[in-house]
């Protein structure tokens, strides 16, 4: 099934709060909104951080859900530091399971993944120790769509060793500007880039890039096809990183998948059309 929803006025983000919980002895940061007893929805980021979910948190809470947007270990505002081994998708999925347990989220989980976070979400649905009962992907990596060139170049150890923090910040600025798909103020860009000013986070992000491997999405495809769980794709049609053609293919080949197209939105449709994303996710997750 393919749907298109036209953007309308944005949701506000005044009600969301930042918090943390201890996972593996370290603080795991997350953003949340809504009632503690509302159905929980776990929101996973990829090459950005939990900030990508901020525009939709209050809308999801107003829809009767409890969104929880976690920063993966060593990224965003979470403590710790990734290695190329711990940054692999199956390892991140296992960490998310431990995060959910530490926070006391009820099973089965309802997960939403953006970018590489979508690969983690796919593993939570059908991978080893699967914990989810439905899956929503927002401009996610699928099939062999990743790593994109802006990330793939950092798989080379020599490139990672040579890049300076200033060069990495410049590269993330360029990627963010393209991903937003709209004009952004310097204040907004600075807020998005703030975590990468910490050398520890910068090193963790380079390890995430080093571990980026499409085998992690290709390997779970047969299980996704066989899974009876409902699946939702929410896709900005103007995404230059994860083209909508991958979403169209996924919707055609994976049973039980609904595709919601977001006209005019780029790689981060939560920033372009948060109300559209809220409507699609709330309708899917509240069933």
Short mmCIF file of C-alpha atoms in Angstrom, two decimals:
data_model
loop_
_atom_site.label_atom_id
_atom_site.label_comp_id
_atom_site.label_asym_id
_atom_site.label_seq_id
_atom_site.Cartn_x
_atom_site.Cartn_y
_atom_site.Cartn_z
CA UNK A 1 0.00 0.00 0.00
CA UNK A 2 1.34 3.46 -0.91
CA UNK A 3 0.01 6.69 0.55
CA UNK A 4 0.93 10.35 0.17
CA UNK A 5 0.22 12.95 2.85
CA UNK A 6 0.68 16.65 2.20
CA UNK A 7 2.51 18.64 4.92
CA UNK A 8 0.55 21.03 7.15
CA UNK A 9 1.51 23.17 10.22
CA UNK A 10 4.36 21.90 12.41
CA UNK A 11 4.16 20.42 15.88
CA UNK A 12 5.78 22.22 18.78
CA UNK A 13 8.47 20.70 20.97
CA UNK A 14 7.82 22.50 24.24
CA UNK A 15 6.78 19.48 26.31
CA UNK A 16 9.62 17.05 25.70
CA UNK A 17 12.26 16.44 28.36
CA UNK A 18 15.80 15.05 28.44
CA UNK A 19 16.76 12.31 30.86
CA UNK A 20 19.15 9.39 31.26
CA UNK A 21 19.32 5.84 32.56
CA UNK A 22 22.29 3.62 33.36
CA UNK A 23 23.13 0.94 30.79
CA UNK A 24 26.28 -1.17 31.11
CA UNK A 25 27.40 1.15 33.92
CA UNK A 26 27.19 4.28 31.74
CA UNK A 27 24.59 7.02 31.29
CA UNK A 28 22.34 6.57 28.27
CA UNK A 29 20.66 9.83 27.30
CA UNK A 30 17.18 10.05 25.84
CA UNK A 31 14.42 12.52 25.01
CA UNK A 32 10.84 11.72 25.91
CA UNK A 33 7.37 13.19 26.20
CA UNK A 34 3.93 12.09 27.30
CA UNK A 35 2.57 10.09 30.20
CA UNK A 36 4.73 7.42 31.78
CA UNK A 37 1.86 4.93 31.50
CA UNK A 38 1.21 5.60 27.79
CA UNK A 39 2.27 2.99 25.20
CA UNK A 40 6.00 3.38 24.67
CA UNK A 41 7.57 3.89 21.25
CA UNK A 42 11.34 3.57 20.90
CA UNK A 43 12.86 6.01 18.38
CA UNK A 44 16.34 5.19 17.02
CA UNK A 45 18.67 7.59 15.25
CA UNK A 46 21.43 6.78 12.78
CA UNK A 47 24.28 9.04 11.69
CA UNK A 48 22.77 11.97 13.58
CA UNK A 49 21.43 11.76 17.16
CA UNK A 50 18.15 11.95 19.08
CA UNK A 51 17.74 15.57 17.94
CA UNK A 52 16.22 14.28 14.67
CA UNK A 53 13.13 13.16 16.62
CA UNK A 54 12.62 16.36 18.62
CA UNK A 55 10.07 17.91 16.21
CA UNK A 56 7.68 14.94 16.56
CA UNK A 57 7.94 14.07 20.26
CA UNK A 58 5.13 16.27 21.51
CA UNK A 59 2.87 15.35 18.62
CA UNK A 60 3.31 11.66 19.37
CA UNK A 61 2.63 12.36 23.05
CA UNK A 62 -0.53 14.28 22.16
CA UNK A 63 -1.59 11.23 20.15
CA UNK A 64 -1.48 9.16 23.36
CA UNK A 65 1.98 7.60 22.96
CA UNK A 66 5.17 7.81 25.03
CA UNK A 67 8.02 8.43 22.56
CA UNK A 68 11.52 7.61 23.80
CA UNK A 69 14.32 8.88 21.54
CA UNK A 70 17.57 7.38 22.77
CA UNK A 71 21.13 8.42 21.96
CA UNK A 72 23.10 5.32 21.02
CA UNK A 73 26.22 4.70 23.15
CA UNK A 74 28.98 7.23 22.65
CA UNK A 75 26.75 9.37 20.42
CA UNK A 76 24.60 12.41 21.03
CA UNK A 77 24.68 12.96 24.79
CA UNK A 78 25.12 9.33 25.85
CA UNK A 79 28.28 8.34 27.70
CA UNK A 80 30.77 5.76 26.52
CA UNK A 81 32.73 5.38 23.32
CA UNK A 82 32.08 3.06 20.40
CA UNK A 83 34.61 0.87 18.66
CA UNK A 84 34.18 -0.52 15.13
CA UNK A 85 33.12 -3.78 16.79
CA UNK A 86 30.55 -2.34 19.22
CA UNK A 87 29.21 -0.03 16.50
CA UNK A 88 28.09 -2.97 14.34
CA UNK A 89 24.31 -3.12 13.88
CA UNK A 90 23.74 -6.40 15.78
CA UNK A 91 25.74 -5.06 18.74
CA UNK A 92 23.76 -1.82 18.73
CA UNK A 93 20.50 -3.80 18.62
CA UNK A 94 21.63 -5.77 21.68
CA UNK A 95 22.51 -2.50 23.45
CA UNK A 96 19.07 -1.06 22.65
CA UNK A 97 17.50 -4.17 24.20
CA UNK A 98 19.49 -3.52 27.38
CA UNK A 99 18.47 0.15 27.31
CA UNK A 100 14.80 -0.81 27.03
CA UNK A 101 15.20 -3.20 29.96
CA UNK A 102 16.93 -0.56 32.07
CA UNK A 103 14.09 1.86 31.38
CA UNK A 104 11.49 -0.79 32.10
CA UNK A 105 9.84 -0.57 28.69
CA UNK A 106 7.27 -3.34 28.24
CA UNK A 107 7.78 -6.07 25.65
CA UNK A 108 7.20 -6.45 22.82
CA UNK A 109 8.81 -3.19 21.74
CA UNK A 110 7.42 -0.86 19.12
CA UNK A 111 10.39 0.60 17.29
CA UNK A 112 10.95 3.36 14.75
CA UNK A 113 14.32 3.77 13.05
CA UNK A 114 15.82 6.56 10.96
CA UNK A 115 18.91 6.17 8.77
CA UNK A 116 21.22 3.49 10.26
CA UNK A 117 18.87 3.37 13.23
CA UNK A 118 16.48 1.70 10.79
CA UNK A 119 18.95 -1.17 10.37
CA UNK A 120 19.03 -1.55 14.16
CA UNK A 121 15.22 -1.52 14.20
CA UNK A 122 15.08 -4.25 11.54
CA UNK A 123 17.29 -6.44 13.72
CA UNK A 124 15.07 -5.78 16.71
CA UNK A 125 12.12 -7.12 14.70
CA UNK A 126 13.67 -10.23 13.16
CA UNK A 127 17.27 -10.54 14.33
CA UNK A 128 18.74 -12.66 17.09
CA UNK A 129 16.83 -12.07 20.32
CA UNK A 130 14.12 -10.09 18.49
CA UNK A 131 12.20 -7.82 20.84
CA UNK A 132 9.73 -5.91 18.60
CA UNK A 133 6.27 -6.71 17.28
CA UNK A 134 6.03 -4.01 14.61
CA UNK A 135 8.45 -1.87 12.68
CA UNK A 136 8.41 1.67 11.32
CA UNK A 137 11.24 3.03 9.19
CA UNK A 138 11.76 6.72 8.39
CA UNK A 139 14.12 7.29 5.46
CA UNK A 140 16.07 4.29 6.65
CA UNK A 141 18.91 2.30 5.21
CA UNK A 142 17.65 -0.85 3.45
CA UNK A 143 19.04 -3.47 1.11
CA UNK A 144 22.42 -2.21 -0.24
CA UNK A 145 21.51 1.48 0.01
CA UNK A 146 24.35 2.17 2.43
CA UNK A 147 26.87 3.30 3.45
CA UNK A 148 26.50 6.47 1.39
CA UNK A 149 29.75 8.06 0.12
CA UNK A 150 29.83 10.70 2.87
CA UNK A 151 29.98 7.86 5.41
CA UNK A 152 31.76 5.14 3.40
CA UNK A 153 34.98 7.12 3.06
CA UNK A 154 35.49 6.85 6.81
CA UNK A 155 35.57 3.05 6.62
CA UNK A 156 39.20 3.45 5.57
CA UNK A 157 41.34 3.38 8.75
CA UNK A 158 43.84 5.76 7.17
CA UNK A 159 41.10 8.32 6.50
CA UNK A 160 39.78 8.01 10.05
CA UNK A 161 43.27 8.43 11.48
CA UNK A 162 44.01 11.48 9.36
CA UNK A 163 40.75 13.43 9.72
CA UNK A 164 40.78 16.31 12.18
CA UNK A 165 37.84 17.22 14.36
CA UNK A 166 37.42 20.44 12.39
CA UNK A 167 37.30 18.48 9.13
CA UNK A 168 34.74 16.06 10.57
CA UNK A 169 32.58 18.95 11.76
CA UNK A 170 32.74 20.48 8.30
CA UNK A 171 31.75 17.16 6.75
CA UNK A 172 28.83 16.74 9.14
CA UNK A 173 27.73 20.31 8.45
CA UNK A 174 27.65 19.61 4.72
CA UNK A 175 25.73 16.36 5.23
CA UNK A 176 23.25 17.98 7.61
CA UNK A 177 22.61 20.91 5.29
CA UNK A 178 21.81 18.49 2.47
CA UNK A 179 19.75 16.20 4.70
CA UNK A 180 17.53 18.92 6.13
CA UNK A 181 16.14 19.68 2.70
CA UNK A 182 15.27 23.25 3.70
CA UNK A 183 16.98 26.47 4.78
CA UNK A 184 18.29 26.39 8.34
CA UNK A 185 19.56 29.08 10.67
CA UNK A 186 23.11 29.02 11.93
CA UNK A 187 21.72 28.55 15.45
CA UNK A 188 19.86 25.42 14.35
CA UNK A 189 22.86 23.95 12.56
CA UNK A 190 25.11 24.68 15.53
CA UNK A 191 22.67 22.91 17.86
CA UNK A 192 22.62 19.85 15.60
CA UNK A 193 26.41 19.72 15.39
CA UNK A 194 27.07 20.35 19.09
CA UNK A 195 27.71 16.70 20.09
CA UNK A 196 30.52 16.39 17.52
CA UNK A 197 32.46 19.14 19.25
CA UNK A 198 33.26 16.50 21.90
CA UNK A 199 36.29 14.47 20.67
CA UNK A 200 34.88 11.31 22.29
CA UNK A 201 31.64 11.61 20.31
CA UNK A 202 33.58 12.39 17.15
CA UNK A 203 35.63 9.21 17.60
CA UNK A 204 32.46 7.21 18.26
CA UNK A 205 30.84 8.55 15.11
CA UNK A 206 33.90 7.56 13.07
CA UNK A 207 33.54 4.05 14.47
CA UNK A 208 29.86 4.02 13.50
CA UNK A 209 30.95 4.93 9.98
CA UNK A 210 33.65 2.26 10.06
CA UNK A 211 31.06 -0.37 10.98
CA UNK A 212 28.50 0.69 8.35
CA UNK A 213 27.87 -2.45 6.29
CA UNK A 214 24.91 -3.29 4.06
CA UNK A 215 25.32 -6.98 4.93
CA UNK A 216 23.39 -6.17 8.10
CA UNK A 217 20.28 -5.23 6.13
CA UNK A 218 20.67 -7.76 3.34
CA UNK A 219 21.04 -10.61 5.84
CA UNK A 220 17.69 -9.95 7.56
CA UNK A 221 15.70 -9.47 4.36
CA UNK A 222 14.45 -13.09 4.12
CA UNK A 223 13.18 -12.89 7.70
CA UNK A 224 11.51 -9.54 7.04
CA UNK A 225 9.72 -11.08 4.06
CA UNK A 226 8.58 -13.99 6.20
CA UNK A 227 7.58 -11.89 9.21
CA UNK A 228 3.82 -11.31 9.69
CA UNK A 229 4.51 -8.17 11.73
CA UNK A 230 3.06 -4.93 10.33
CA UNK A 231 5.63 -2.59 8.82
CA UNK A 232 5.45 1.12 7.95
CA UNK A 233 7.74 3.22 5.79
CA UNK A 234 7.57 7.02 6.10
CA UNK A 235 9.70 8.55 3.37
CA UNK A 236 10.71 12.05 2.33
CA UNK A 237 10.50 11.91 -1.46
CA UNK A 238 13.43 14.29 -2.00
CA UNK A 239 15.97 12.26 -0.01
CA UNK A 240 19.35 12.37 -1.76
CA UNK A 241 20.88 9.81 0.61
CA UNK A 242 18.21 7.10 0.81
CA UNK A 243 16.17 7.47 -2.41
CA UNK A 244 12.45 6.71 -2.30
CA UNK A 245 13.04 3.98 -4.89
CA UNK A 246 14.40 1.79 -2.08
CA UNK A 247 11.21 2.36 -0.09
CA UNK A 248 9.12 1.48 -3.13
CA UNK A 249 11.07 -1.74 -3.57
CA UNK A 250 10.72 -2.63 0.12
CA UNK A 251 6.97 -2.01 0.04
CA UNK A 252 6.62 -4.18 -3.05
CA UNK A 253 8.74 -7.07 -1.78
CA UNK A 254 8.08 -7.22 1.98
CA UNK A 255 4.52 -8.30 2.84
CA UNK A 256 2.56 -6.25 5.34
CA UNK A 257 4.33 -3.00 4.45
CA UNK A 258 2.62 0.37 4.00
CA UNK A 259 4.54 3.23 2.41
CA UNK A 260 3.65 6.82 3.31
CA UNK A 261 5.34 9.27 0.96
CA UNK A 262 6.11 12.78 2.19
CA UNK A 263 6.20 15.17 -0.77
CA UNK A 264 8.91 17.83 -0.68
CA UNK A 265 10.70 16.33 2.33
CA UNK A 266 14.35 15.28 2.42
CA UNK A 267 16.33 12.76 4.45
CA UNK A 268 15.00 14.07 7.78
CA UNK A 269 11.25 14.43 7.18
CA UNK A 270 10.68 15.07 10.88
CA UNK A 271 12.21 18.47 10.16
CA UNK A 272 10.32 19.12 6.91
CA UNK A 273 6.86 17.80 7.77
CA UNK A 274 6.66 16.78 11.45
CA UNK A 275 2.86 16.74 11.43
CA UNK A 276 2.85 14.23 8.55
CA UNK A 277 5.31 11.98 10.35
CA UNK A 278 3.30 12.21 13.58
CA UNK A 279 0.05 11.36 11.82
CA UNK A 280 1.53 8.36 10.02
CA UNK A 281 3.38 6.98 13.06
CA UNK A 282 0.54 7.57 15.52
CA UNK A 283 -1.98 5.85 13.27
CA UNK A 284 0.35 2.87 12.82
CA UNK A 285 1.61 2.53 16.38
CA UNK A 286 -1.69 3.09 18.16
CA UNK A 287 -3.45 0.21 16.38
#
